[in-house]
Amino acid sequence: MSIQEVARQAGVSVATVSRVFNLPDKVTPATRDQVREVARQLGYLPNASARTLRTQRSRVIGVVLPTLLNPVFAEAFSGIARAAAQAGYAILPCTTDYRVAQEDQAVQQLLAANVEGMVLVVSSPETSTALQRLAEAGLPYVLAYNRHAAHPCVSVDSEQAVADLVARLAGLGHRRIAMVSGQLAASDRAQQRCRGFQRGMAAAGLGLGTVLEVPFVETAVSEIAARLQAPGRPTALVCSNDLLAIRSLRAAHLAGLAVPAQISITGFDGIALGQDLTPTLSTIAQPNADIGQRSVELLVQALQPGAEPLRPAASLTLPHHFREGESCAAAMAGS
Amino acid sequence: MSIQEVARQAGVSVATVSRVFNLPDKVTPATRDQVREVARQLGYLPNASARTLRTQRSRVIGVVLPTLLNPVFAEAFSGIARAAAQAGYAILPCTTDYRVAQEDQAVQQLLAANVEGMVLVVSSPETSTALQRLAEAGLPYVLAYNRHAAHPCVSVDSEQAVADLVARLAGLGHRRIAMVSGQLAASDRAQQRCRGFQRGMAAAGLGLGTVLEVPFVETAVSEIAARLQAPGRPTALVCSNDLLAIRSLRAAHLAGLAVPAQISITGFDGIALGQDLTPTLSTIAQPNADIGQRSVELLVQALQPGAEPLRPAASLTLPHHFREGESCAAAMAGS
DNA sequence: TTGTACGCGTTATCAT
DNA sequence: ATGATAACGCGTACAA
């Protein structure tokens, strides 16, 4: 069903049909209605490829995420989708499974698809070749969750958040606090949160904290449980994200420890599910949907004809907050 | 960066450049390598819109899902993405938030985007206007999770699964078994599972089962908890999906009931997270990634030039299984 | 083996 | 207000 066919059936030129859809004011109400009716009957839909080719504007935003299996990114995706629809853009998402090679490939694919800009969550902005490629192509982009002085980012101050959290735990009487982190090399967020942890530990006079790095999801629970059964076990576990915190809850159970009576556990991300668990998850809540939404808004702004290019200084640090849950309490006296 | 530019710089015609990428055998190795080199230097990527317009093949599959916030669909999406990439297709996802109007809109958008086919999870195939539209457009499609005699579907036998589950619970001594369901009108799966529940109850000689319909996520926990505190509370809760089961676990806790000692709770879907909870979730596990994958494979098959159109008879019923968890046990004697 | 030229469906320019 | 037509970037039939 093409514009040609509609024009023929309506007895007008293709130009008129095109105008009916794009500049309805420039056409007589009578013919306008008639063309619309014909189009409706024929089920005509303007061909997006042809339009993109002709206008050099796809009205599509590319989205690069590690995975949608982690609800934190699914939540951000919702925000992205909403904001994009709001601004009249479609979105084309790609997942990378935290693999740098896939980031590269995703960016390539999105470039070929003529996206006008991208919102990305990359492993590490510092070393990302995908970002280099993007910069070379001169395509506007915004990083979400990532934090880096050389790029426009929308994120929260993870480092500060974790440092404050450690202070809070210390205030609750905890002395042996350990961090549970995913693969540090795979994400700048993990690194920032780890730095925040060490900063908090030092500030609380607790020395160098121990970090348990659990690279593989499959073995995470048993590794954490093992650590909890070793001598000198921590009384509080600061987890780098909510999924790890949930696994830590499980590990504590397997180790025979009651939460929060014998051990406190905190997460990071604020996924909705945390509030339905028992115990409810104490966590540093990020405004995930907002992060997605604001990223798109920033991008769309830069996509306006005649807009300034996006500068790193446009970066946004959104507020986070500690979400009080049942998984965290004062340290037992004498423990 | 267009094919023109590459041709100019390489000193060949655009036809040759095109052939280098599409029919590399039909061009001399020497010129082929040289063109490739020039293309690489210039960062040339074939324009997908132009290619789609010219070939009338987009190599894109549209995907319509209720939401990605429910991990069951995020898991299916992974399978879809994997299978599509495998077959050389890109995917264009849309979420509908369980709203029929959005389904319609999504299908429209995907049609305009020239997708070659679609994989959809709709609210109810019976009443879906979006599916009608699709059929009219003559575009191949596969339904995932939905189950309907008039459409090609990839799903599990939810009704049988729940009926079997009720039999199992009855075998464990449970007599007062209730179902917790989301909005029945919003999903054919919920209806099937409900039918399975009633069938199982009747078969076990337990009469007509009571179904607690909790339409709103926000109030689900308190509604369930209220039911658990009313007289004649059930000793087992059969939940229509895992997220509801998780909320039921919470509700049981709030009602002061121990799981599974005082009440058994089962889910449906088999989201990965269920295995990390405490208690681990007893659930009917669907092969979510497989459902997505097989849906795409079915679709891709029908997309081959000269392939038969997709018939409802091509529908696939994949195996499910009861995943034994800690949230389910024998009924207390005398309860 | 390589090049020329047309057309895919649109939008936009320029006439009428 | 409306129509004729060029051009977007590409693939391919056909010519050389």
XYZ file of C-alpha atoms (C1' of nucleotides) in Angstrom:
702
model
C 0.000 0.000 0.000
C 1.848 3.058 -1.219
C 1.173 6.733 -1.480
C 0.826 6.235 -5.220
C -2.123 3.957 -4.797
C -3.844 6.309 -2.388
C -3.321 9.192 -4.792
C -4.753 7.210 -7.678
C -7.828 6.088 -5.791
C -8.422 9.560 -4.418
C -7.902 11.161 -7.790
C -5.177 13.493 -6.578
C -1.407 13.656 -6.884
C 1.040 11.996 -4.524
C 2.135 15.431 -3.438
C -1.316 16.162 -2.118
C -1.507 12.900 -0.245
C 1.858 13.580 1.312
C 0.693 17.012 2.352
C -2.452 15.622 3.921
C -0.246 13.732 6.347
C 2.571 16.190 6.841
C 1.151 19.644 6.259
C -2.606 19.229 6.585
C -3.144 22.981 6.722
C -1.870 23.406 3.208
C -4.696 21.407 1.707
C -8.409 22.089 1.306
C -10.521 20.535 4.059
C -12.655 18.772 1.499
C -9.840 16.982 -0.309
C -8.091 16.430 2.984
C -11.002 14.497 4.409
C -11.456 12.572 1.222
C -7.817 11.538 1.060
C -7.903 10.540 4.698
C -10.927 8.386 4.062
C -9.335 6.640 1.107
C -6.164 6.096 3.099
C -8.139 4.637 5.962
C -10.057 2.288 3.711
C -6.882 1.085 2.073
C -5.114 0.775 5.406
C -2.354 3.014 4.149
C 0.637 3.577 6.401
C 3.506 5.817 5.306
C 6.574 3.692 4.676
C 9.104 4.502 7.365
C 12.110 3.434 5.314
C 11.219 5.657 2.416
C 10.516 8.547 4.703
C 13.789 8.085 6.503
C 15.678 7.857 3.256
C 14.132 10.990 1.910
C 14.217 13.155 5.021
C 17.460 11.825 6.446
C 15.680 11.639 9.772
C 14.657 8.268 11.133
C 12.959 9.452 14.301
C 14.550 6.487 15.979
C 16.766 6.441 19.045
C 19.132 3.548 19.582
C 19.388 2.020 23.035
C 22.283 -0.106 24.215
C 21.854 -1.978 27.500
C 23.775 -4.785 29.187
C 20.696 -6.951 29.684
C 16.997 -6.739 30.380
C 17.152 -9.668 32.782
C 18.308 -7.324 35.514
C 15.191 -5.382 36.508
C 17.210 -2.239 37.025
C 17.692 -1.955 33.288
C 14.169 -3.073 32.542
C 12.989 -0.206 34.730
C 15.281 2.238 32.979
C 14.059 0.904 29.668
C 10.494 1.746 30.643
C 11.514 5.305 31.262
C 13.363 5.438 27.984
C 10.411 4.041 26.074
C 7.988 6.454 27.678
C 10.109 9.534 27.067
C 10.876 8.522 23.508
C 7.238 7.945 22.655
C 6.430 11.261 24.261
C 8.912 13.003 22.003
C 7.736 11.187 18.914
C 10.684 8.852 18.638
C 10.755 5.113 18.264
C 13.459 3.127 20.012
C 15.693 0.357 18.793
C 17.234 -1.556 21.697
C 20.228 -3.863 21.733
C 21.578 -5.876 24.644
C 25.252 -6.583 25.129
C 25.382 -9.090 27.977
C 28.107 -6.939 29.533
C 30.417 -7.825 26.648
C 32.495 -5.100 25.072
C 32.551 -6.791 21.694
C 28.788 -6.763 21.682
C 28.760 -3.067 22.533
C 30.771 -2.447 19.425
C 28.519 -4.551 17.317
C 25.410 -2.929 18.730
C 26.659 0.547 17.913
C 27.498 -0.565 14.392
C 24.079 -2.002 13.883
C 22.388 1.083 15.225
C 24.476 3.334 13.038
C 23.501 1.317 9.987
C 19.895 1.577 11.062
C 20.162 5.370 10.851
C 19.282 6.087 14.434
C 19.499 9.785 15.169
C 21.137 9.317 18.522
C 21.778 6.753 21.209
C 21.299 6.148 24.904
C 23.844 3.677 26.197
C 24.854 1.847 29.323
C 28.380 0.723 28.639
C 30.758 -1.376 30.619
C 33.353 1.321 31.007
C 33.340 4.672 29.194
C 37.074 5.012 29.644
C 37.972 2.026 27.507
C 34.947 1.774 25.267
C 35.779 1.513 21.596
C 32.091 1.731 20.841
C 32.024 5.275 22.180
C 35.004 6.200 20.055
C 33.185 4.949 17.028
C 30.164 6.974 17.995
C 32.168 10.114 18.467
C 33.790 9.633 15.075
C 30.409 9.229 13.487
C 29.440 12.483 15.129
C 26.211 11.035 16.443
C 24.723 12.497 19.634
C 24.613 10.110 22.577
C 23.973 10.037 26.300
C 25.344 7.539 28.774
C 23.003 6.256 31.454
C 24.313 4.943 34.790
C 27.871 5.477 33.570
C 29.787 8.412 34.993
C 32.686 9.989 33.191
C 33.993 13.517 32.807
C 34.453 13.204 29.053
C 30.887 12.177 28.256
C 27.360 13.413 28.790
C 25.977 11.127 31.500
C 22.847 10.696 33.559
C 23.598 8.897 36.789
C 23.622 9.031 40.542
C 26.684 9.535 42.700
C 27.269 5.891 43.504
C 30.512 6.469 45.289
C 29.053 8.990 47.673
C 25.990 6.858 48.177
C 27.981 3.839 49.296
C 30.309 5.922 51.438
C 27.280 7.351 53.232
C 25.828 3.897 53.579
C 28.957 2.614 55.274
C 28.790 5.539 57.643
C 25.216 4.629 58.441
C 26.151 1.017 59.121
C 29.039 2.105 61.299
C 26.582 4.271 63.161
C 24.484 1.164 63.760
C 27.436 -0.416 65.476
C 28.785 -2.517 62.641
C 32.527 -2.970 62.606
C 33.081 -5.917 60.320
C 31.540 -4.739 57.075
C 32.279 -6.497 53.794
C 31.388 -5.620 50.247
C 29.964 -8.070 47.756
C 30.611 -7.037 44.192
C 30.165 -8.431 40.723
C 33.046 -8.494 38.313
C 34.784 -5.186 38.896
C 36.304 -5.072 35.444
C 32.885 -5.387 33.836
C 31.391 -2.165 35.059
C 32.403 1.288 36.140
C 29.452 1.337 38.540
C 30.922 -1.592 40.434
C 34.220 0.232 40.641
C 32.644 3.445 41.887
C 30.661 1.623 44.521
C 33.786 -0.169 45.621
C 35.635 3.122 45.938
C 32.758 4.481 47.966
C 32.963 1.465 50.196
C 36.656 1.930 50.876
C 36.229 5.633 51.416
C 33.438 4.978 53.889
C 35.438 2.344 55.709
C 38.421 4.640 56.036
C 36.250 7.528 57.181
C 34.706 5.320 59.847
C 38.132 4.267 60.999
C 37.529 0.677 59.998
C 40.600 0.315 57.829
C 40.703 -1.397 54.495
C 37.484 -3.219 53.804
C 37.351 -6.664 52.346
C 35.668 -7.033 48.988
C 34.233 -10.330 47.858
C 34.165 -10.360 44.077
C 31.711 -12.908 42.699
C 32.123 -12.960 38.962
C 29.669 -15.739 38.159
C 26.007 -15.699 38.942
C 25.846 -19.473 39.171
C 28.325 -19.727 42.016
C 27.527 -16.456 43.764
C 25.313 -17.859 46.498
C 27.706 -20.609 47.533
C 30.708 -18.310 47.477
C 28.975 -15.782 49.665
C 27.705 -18.488 52.019
C 31.228 -19.845 52.339
C 32.497 -16.436 53.322
C 29.759 -16.139 55.932
C 30.736 -19.412 57.521
C 34.425 -18.619 57.725
C 35.764 -17.256 61.005
C 35.463 -13.512 61.589
C 32.377 -13.224 59.463
C 31.078 -9.740 58.739
C 28.022 -8.395 60.529
C 27.029 -6.361 57.505
C 27.190 -6.986 53.802
C 27.161 -4.066 51.386
C 26.149 -5.437 48.020
C 26.974 -3.731 44.783
C 23.483 -4.285 43.386
C 20.092 -5.626 44.366
C 20.392 -8.972 42.619
C 23.566 -9.651 44.576
C 21.814 -8.577 47.738
C 19.019 -11.045 47.071
C 21.575 -13.783 46.593
C 23.264 -12.681 49.784
C 19.984 -13.030 51.646
C 19.840 -16.555 50.353
C 23.453 -17.193 51.303
C 22.833 -15.922 54.826
C 19.918 -18.298 55.141
C 22.032 -21.203 53.965
C 24.739 -20.212 56.424
C 22.177 -20.296 59.196
C 22.260 -16.581 59.854
C 19.145 -14.556 60.576
C 18.708 -11.277 58.714
C 18.917 -8.686 60.119
C 19.372 -10.110 63.640
C 22.739 -11.668 62.935
C 23.718 -9.973 59.728
C 22.590 -6.874 57.887
C 22.423 -6.847 54.114
C 22.023 -3.877 51.804
C 21.620 -3.572 48.074
C 21.973 -0.941 45.403
C 19.561 -0.034 42.590
C 16.141 0.039 44.189
C 14.421 -2.482 41.962
C 10.722 -2.621 42.720
C 10.813 -6.258 43.682
C 12.982 -5.530 46.716
C 9.969 -4.127 48.509
C 8.028 -7.346 48.149
C 10.694 -9.597 49.623
C 10.904 -10.817 53.156
C 12.819 -9.207 54.634
C 12.228 -6.161 52.458
C 15.486 -5.059 50.980
C 17.366 -2.113 52.412
C 18.924 -0.482 49.427
C 20.204 2.623 47.797
C 17.354 3.450 45.481
C 18.127 5.000 42.140
C 15.384 6.697 40.143
C 15.693 4.137 37.366
C 12.815 5.217 35.182
C 13.910 8.826 35.591
C 17.449 7.990 34.581
C 16.103 6.561 31.357
C 13.669 9.360 30.839
C 16.115 12.167 31.475
C 18.686 10.528 29.234
C 16.218 10.564 26.375
C 15.153 14.121 27.104
C 18.744 15.273 27.038
C 19.293 13.490 23.772
C 16.102 14.693 22.143
C 16.981 18.235 23.065
C 20.254 17.909 21.220
C 18.422 16.430 18.264
C 16.375 19.555 17.672
C 17.463 21.264 14.476
C 19.955 23.951 15.310
C 20.597 22.708 18.839
C 23.993 22.804 20.469
C 25.944 19.564 20.405
C 25.820 17.620 23.637
C 28.617 18.489 25.987
C 29.850 16.468 28.966
C 28.951 19.449 31.105
C 25.309 18.706 30.381
C 25.625 15.613 32.558
C 22.985 15.088 35.202
C 23.463 13.660 38.668
C 20.079 12.574 39.903
C 19.259 12.157 43.583
C 19.387 8.741 45.190
C 18.137 7.807 48.615
C 18.518 5.076 51.155
C 15.397 2.969 51.139
C 14.926 1.637 54.627
C 14.075 -2.044 54.587
C 13.988 -4.958 56.998
C 17.279 -6.437 55.890
C 19.306 -3.968 57.862
C 19.496 -3.292 61.602
C 21.852 -2.435 64.423
C 24.717 -4.803 65.093
C 24.222 -7.254 67.941
C 26.005 -6.158 71.051
C 29.341 -7.879 71.381
C 29.350 -9.391 67.943
C 28.886 8.006 4.055
C 27.232 6.480 1.014
C 28.053 3.826 -1.492
C 28.683 6.607 -3.988
C 31.513 7.987 -1.956
C 33.117 4.589 -1.518
C 32.858 3.952 -5.250
C 34.457 7.277 -6.055
C 37.360 6.833 -3.660
C 37.939 3.286 -4.803
C 37.730 4.243 -8.437
C 34.982 1.761 -9.234
C 31.266 1.930 -9.879
C 28.609 1.772 -7.188
C 27.513 -1.549 -8.612
C 30.893 -3.048 -7.835
C 30.841 -1.757 -4.289
C 27.373 -3.165 -3.811
C 28.531 -6.502 -5.134
C 31.505 -6.557 -2.806
C 29.054 -6.608 0.079
C 26.249 -8.697 -1.339
C 27.800 -10.984 -3.951
C 31.510 -10.998 -3.135
C 32.136 -13.951 -5.432
C 31.156 -11.955 -8.449
C 34.048 -9.552 -8.108
C 37.796 -9.953 -8.567
C 39.636 -10.620 -5.306
C 41.931 -7.688 -5.973
C 39.230 -5.075 -6.387
C 37.210 -6.718 -3.642
C 39.967 -6.267 -1.101
C 40.614 -2.751 -2.245
C 36.969 -1.754 -1.978
C 36.746 -3.331 1.450
C 39.756 -1.386 2.566
C 38.355 1.903 1.336
C 35.018 1.135 2.952
C 36.726 0.333 6.218
C 38.755 3.533 6.166
C 35.678 5.597 5.476
C 33.661 3.723 8.077
C 31.071 2.921 5.481
C 27.936 1.095 6.608
C 25.218 0.204 4.104
C 22.146 2.301 4.773
C 19.447 -0.003 6.123
C 16.565 2.202 5.028
C 17.730 2.370 1.451
C 18.386 -1.337 1.377
C 14.964 -2.098 2.814
C 13.291 0.214 0.361
C 15.054 -1.316 -2.581
C 14.801 -4.981 -1.651
C 11.431 -4.804 0.061
C 12.950 -6.857 2.848
C 13.794 -5.227 6.135
C 15.298 -8.222 7.890
C 13.506 -7.001 10.974
C 11.069 -8.883 13.176
C 8.612 -6.942 15.275
C 8.062 -7.986 18.875
C 5.028 -7.041 20.937
C 5.177 -7.727 24.672
C 3.054 -6.605 27.627
C 6.035 -5.367 29.624
C 9.665 -6.077 30.307
C 9.261 -5.380 34.004
C 7.965 -8.896 34.497
C 11.052 -11.104 34.227
C 9.068 -13.792 32.459
C 8.885 -11.579 29.394
C 12.417 -10.345 29.795
C 13.519 -13.982 29.705
C 11.425 -14.656 26.632
C 12.853 -11.551 25.054
C 16.363 -12.914 25.520
C 15.389 -16.008 23.621
C 13.797 -13.944 20.901
C 16.842 -11.734 20.560
C 19.198 -14.679 20.410
C 17.205 -16.574 17.810
C 16.672 -13.488 15.687
C 20.347 -12.605 15.676
C 21.125 -16.204 14.827
C 18.860 -16.011 11.796
C 20.208 -12.648 10.696
C 17.230 -10.616 11.769
C 17.083 -7.517 13.886
C 14.210 -7.056 16.294
C 12.000 -4.091 16.982
C 10.203 -4.446 20.326
C 7.160 -2.628 21.612
C 5.559 -2.919 25.030
C 1.844 -2.580 25.569
C 1.424 -2.503 29.351
C -1.345 -5.060 28.952
C -3.468 -2.483 27.169
C -5.358 -3.487 24.056
C -5.202 -0.015 22.556
C -1.438 -0.138 22.811
C -1.377 -3.503 21.090
C -3.147 -1.937 18.173
C -0.801 0.973 18.080
C 2.235 -1.259 18.336
C 1.141 -3.356 15.395
C 0.532 -0.212 13.376
C 3.940 1.122 14.142
C 5.610 -2.157 13.303
C 3.743 -2.417 10.035
C 4.883 1.064 9.081
C 8.408 0.073 9.999
C 8.254 -2.679 7.393
C 8.884 -5.561 9.723
C 8.719 -8.860 7.875
C 6.830 -10.622 10.612
C 5.929 -10.371 14.269
C 6.114 -12.296 17.506
C 3.425 -11.166 19.900
C 2.136 -11.750 23.381
C -1.356 -10.336 23.318
C -3.919 -9.946 26.010
C -6.472 -12.194 24.389
C -6.230 -13.587 20.851
C -9.991 -14.026 20.698
C -10.794 -10.351 20.929
C -7.626 -8.792 19.597
C -8.192 -6.204 16.906
C -4.459 -5.998 16.463
C -4.397 -9.570 15.216
C -7.179 -8.836 12.779
C -5.193 -5.982 11.417
C -2.189 -8.230 11.072
C -4.140 -10.893 9.253
C -5.528 -8.291 6.869
C -2.054 -7.043 6.163
C -1.116 -10.636 5.395
C 1.971 -10.462 7.561
C 3.263 -13.662 9.162
C 3.099 -13.745 12.941
C 3.460 -16.100 15.879
C 1.837 -15.736 19.272
C 3.939 -16.541 22.314
C 2.351 -17.643 25.602
C -1.088 -17.175 24.065
C -3.021 -20.280 23.127
C -5.743 -20.240 20.519
C -6.931 -22.654 17.864
C -7.121 -20.001 15.180
C -3.530 -18.788 15.475
C -0.024 -20.184 15.356
C 1.098 -20.218 18.993
C 4.064 -21.287 21.065
C 3.033 -21.972 24.627
C 2.733 -24.497 27.418
C -0.474 -26.176 28.496
C -1.201 -23.893 31.413
C -4.560 -25.388 32.162
C -3.221 -28.909 32.456
C -0.242 -27.671 34.445
C -2.400 -26.038 37.087
C -4.820 -28.945 37.207
C -1.883 -31.265 37.873
C -0.568 -28.886 40.465
C -3.836 -28.915 42.359
C -3.772 -32.713 42.293
C -0.282 -32.594 43.751
C -1.371 -30.256 46.530
C -4.382 -32.406 47.268
C -2.011 -35.333 47.479
C -0.050 -33.391 50.078
C -3.145 -33.209 52.190
C -4.342 -29.745 51.281
C -8.100 -29.282 51.276
C -8.563 -25.535 51.384
C -6.757 -24.390 48.273
C -7.295 -20.930 46.849
C -6.115 -19.323 43.649
C -4.588 -15.887 43.436
C -4.943 -14.360 40.007
C -4.274 -11.077 38.289
C -6.982 -9.403 36.294
C -8.659 -12.265 34.478
C -9.917 -10.079 31.664
C -6.410 -8.899 30.884
C -4.894 -12.204 29.850
C -5.901 -15.510 28.374
C -3.142 -17.171 30.395
C -4.816 -16.106 33.622
C -8.083 -17.556 32.365
C -6.509 -20.851 31.358
C -4.780 -21.202 34.677
C -8.012 -20.451 36.436
C -9.802 -23.121 34.436
C -7.041 -25.556 35.297
C -7.503 -24.671 38.937
C -11.222 -25.368 38.886
C -10.720 -28.552 36.938
C -8.141 -29.725 39.443
C -10.356 -28.836 42.385
C -13.281 -30.726 40.932
C -11.115 -33.723 40.124
C -9.833 -33.777 43.687
C -13.359 -33.643 44.991
C -12.780 -30.265 46.586
C -15.699 -28.540 44.953
C -15.620 -25.071 43.482
C -12.386 -23.308 44.359
C -12.252 -19.723 45.493
C -10.341 -17.329 43.287
C -8.916 -14.117 44.650
C -8.564 -11.652 41.797
C -6.095 -8.884 42.570
C -6.235 -6.408 39.718
C -3.816 -3.847 41.090
C -0.203 -4.477 41.921
C -0.165 -1.761 44.541
C -2.844 -3.332 46.692
C -2.100 -6.974 45.971
C -0.120 -7.712 49.127
C -2.658 -6.218 51.499
C -5.583 -7.871 49.757
C -3.947 -11.257 49.932
C -2.932 -10.729 53.540
C -6.504 -9.813 54.419
C -7.736 -13.014 52.876
C -5.191 -14.985 54.867
C -6.383 -13.486 58.108
C -10.043 -14.129 57.471
C -11.583 -17.232 59.004
C -11.223 -20.471 57.083
C -7.989 -19.408 55.504
C -6.547 -21.645 52.799
C -3.597 -23.919 53.531
C -2.323 -23.550 49.986
C -2.236 -20.665 47.538
C -1.954 -21.361 43.829
C -0.735 -18.167 42.230
C -1.250 -17.360 38.591
C 2.304 -16.144 38.146
C 5.564 -15.838 40.016
C 5.307 -12.154 40.811
C 1.988 -12.795 42.497
C 3.536 -15.707 44.350
C 6.287 -13.466 45.642
C 3.705 -10.991 46.857
C 1.814 -13.839 48.449
C 4.945 -14.859 50.332
C 5.073 -11.351 51.640
C 1.396 -11.368 52.497
C 1.793 -14.621 54.405
C 4.613 -13.100 56.397
C 2.513 -10.062 57.211
C -0.341 -12.332 58.255
C 2.002 -14.104 60.603
C 1.964 -17.370 58.706
C 5.075 -19.463 58.182
C 5.747 -20.776 54.684
C 5.510 -23.669 54.078
C 4.745 -24.823 57.645
C 1.392 -23.086 57.854
C 0.708 -22.302 54.249
C 2.050 -23.509 50.938
C 2.492 -21.102 48.056
C 3.142 -21.905 44.414
C 3.838 -19.754 41.401
C 3.750 -20.033 37.649
C 6.390 -18.981 35.102
C 9.678 -20.158 36.516
C 11.497 -16.837 36.579
C 15.118 -17.334 37.523
C 14.856 -15.169 40.598
C 12.497 -17.616 42.267
C 15.393 -19.937 42.956
C 17.277 -17.299 44.891
C 14.450 -16.452 47.255
C 13.961 -17.775 50.731
C 11.973 -19.898 50.682
C 12.807 -20.840 47.110
C 9.698 -20.649 45.027
C 7.787 -23.767 44.089
C 6.508 -23.055 40.651
C 5.429 -24.348 37.298
C 8.471 -23.578 35.215
C 7.974 -22.585 31.614
C 10.917 -22.670 29.196
C 10.739 -18.916 28.713
C 13.799 -18.416 26.564
C 12.760 -21.409 24.481
C 9.295 -20.025 23.988
C 10.837 -16.896 22.540
C 13.380 -18.778 20.528
C 10.961 -21.261 19.037
C 8.519 -18.499 18.188
C 11.180 -16.758 16.168
C 12.291 -19.967 14.518
C 8.750 -20.711 13.456
C 8.390 -17.222 12.080
C 11.720 -17.198 10.297
C 10.875 -20.466 8.657
C 7.731 -18.937 7.218
C 9.754 -15.958 6.053
C 11.913 -18.022 3.745
C 11.096 -17.274 0.114
C 8.635 -19.810 -1.148
C 7.688 -21.096 2.293
C 4.182 -22.119 3.219
C 2.153 -19.550 5.106
C 2.011 -20.127 8.858
C -0.949 -22.244 9.862
C -2.431 -22.561 13.351
C -1.611 -26.247 13.125
C 2.046 -25.308 13.318
C 1.492 -24.333 16.950
C 3.914 -25.701 19.491
C 3.149 -26.831 23.004
C 6.406 -26.881 24.903
C 6.941 -28.963 28.025
C 6.602 -27.379 31.454
C 7.574 -28.902 34.755
C 6.927 -28.422 38.407
C 9.990 -26.911 39.981
C 10.167 -28.137 43.523
C 10.905 -25.325 45.931
C 10.750 -24.627 49.651
C 7.507 -22.704 49.528
C 5.395 -25.821 49.286
C 4.964 -28.723 51.676
C 2.434 -31.148 53.096
C -0.538 -29.695 54.908
C -0.327 -29.650 58.689
C -2.325 -32.456 60.206
C -5.750 -31.232 61.325
C -5.518 -27.867 59.679
C 34.389 -8.820 -14.545
C 32.495 -4.263 -14.444
C 29.448 -0.243 -15.405
C 24.887 2.138 -16.507
C 20.480 3.054 -15.265
C 16.074 2.249 -13.208
C 12.965 2.063 -9.345
C 11.763 1.119 -4.383
C 8.084 5.185 -1.480
C 8.727 9.522 0.303
C 9.257 14.509 0.810
C 10.264 18.968 -0.990
C 10.998 22.278 -4.648
C 9.201 24.609 -8.180
C 5.547 25.474 -11.406
C 0.931 26.076 -12.440
C -4.398 24.800 -3.584
C -2.452 21.386 -6.362
C 0.635 18.835 -9.594
C 4.966 17.256 -11.755
C 9.369 15.754 -10.612
C 13.992 15.296 -8.544
C 16.513 13.072 -5.017
C 17.462 10.169 -0.794
C 21.003 5.229 -1.026
C 20.746 0.988 -2.572
C 20.357 -3.581 -5.468
C 19.972 -5.639 -9.786
C 18.813 -6.471 -14.755
C 21.065 -5.570 -18.589
C 24.714 -3.852 -21.482
C 29.458 -3.655 -22.443
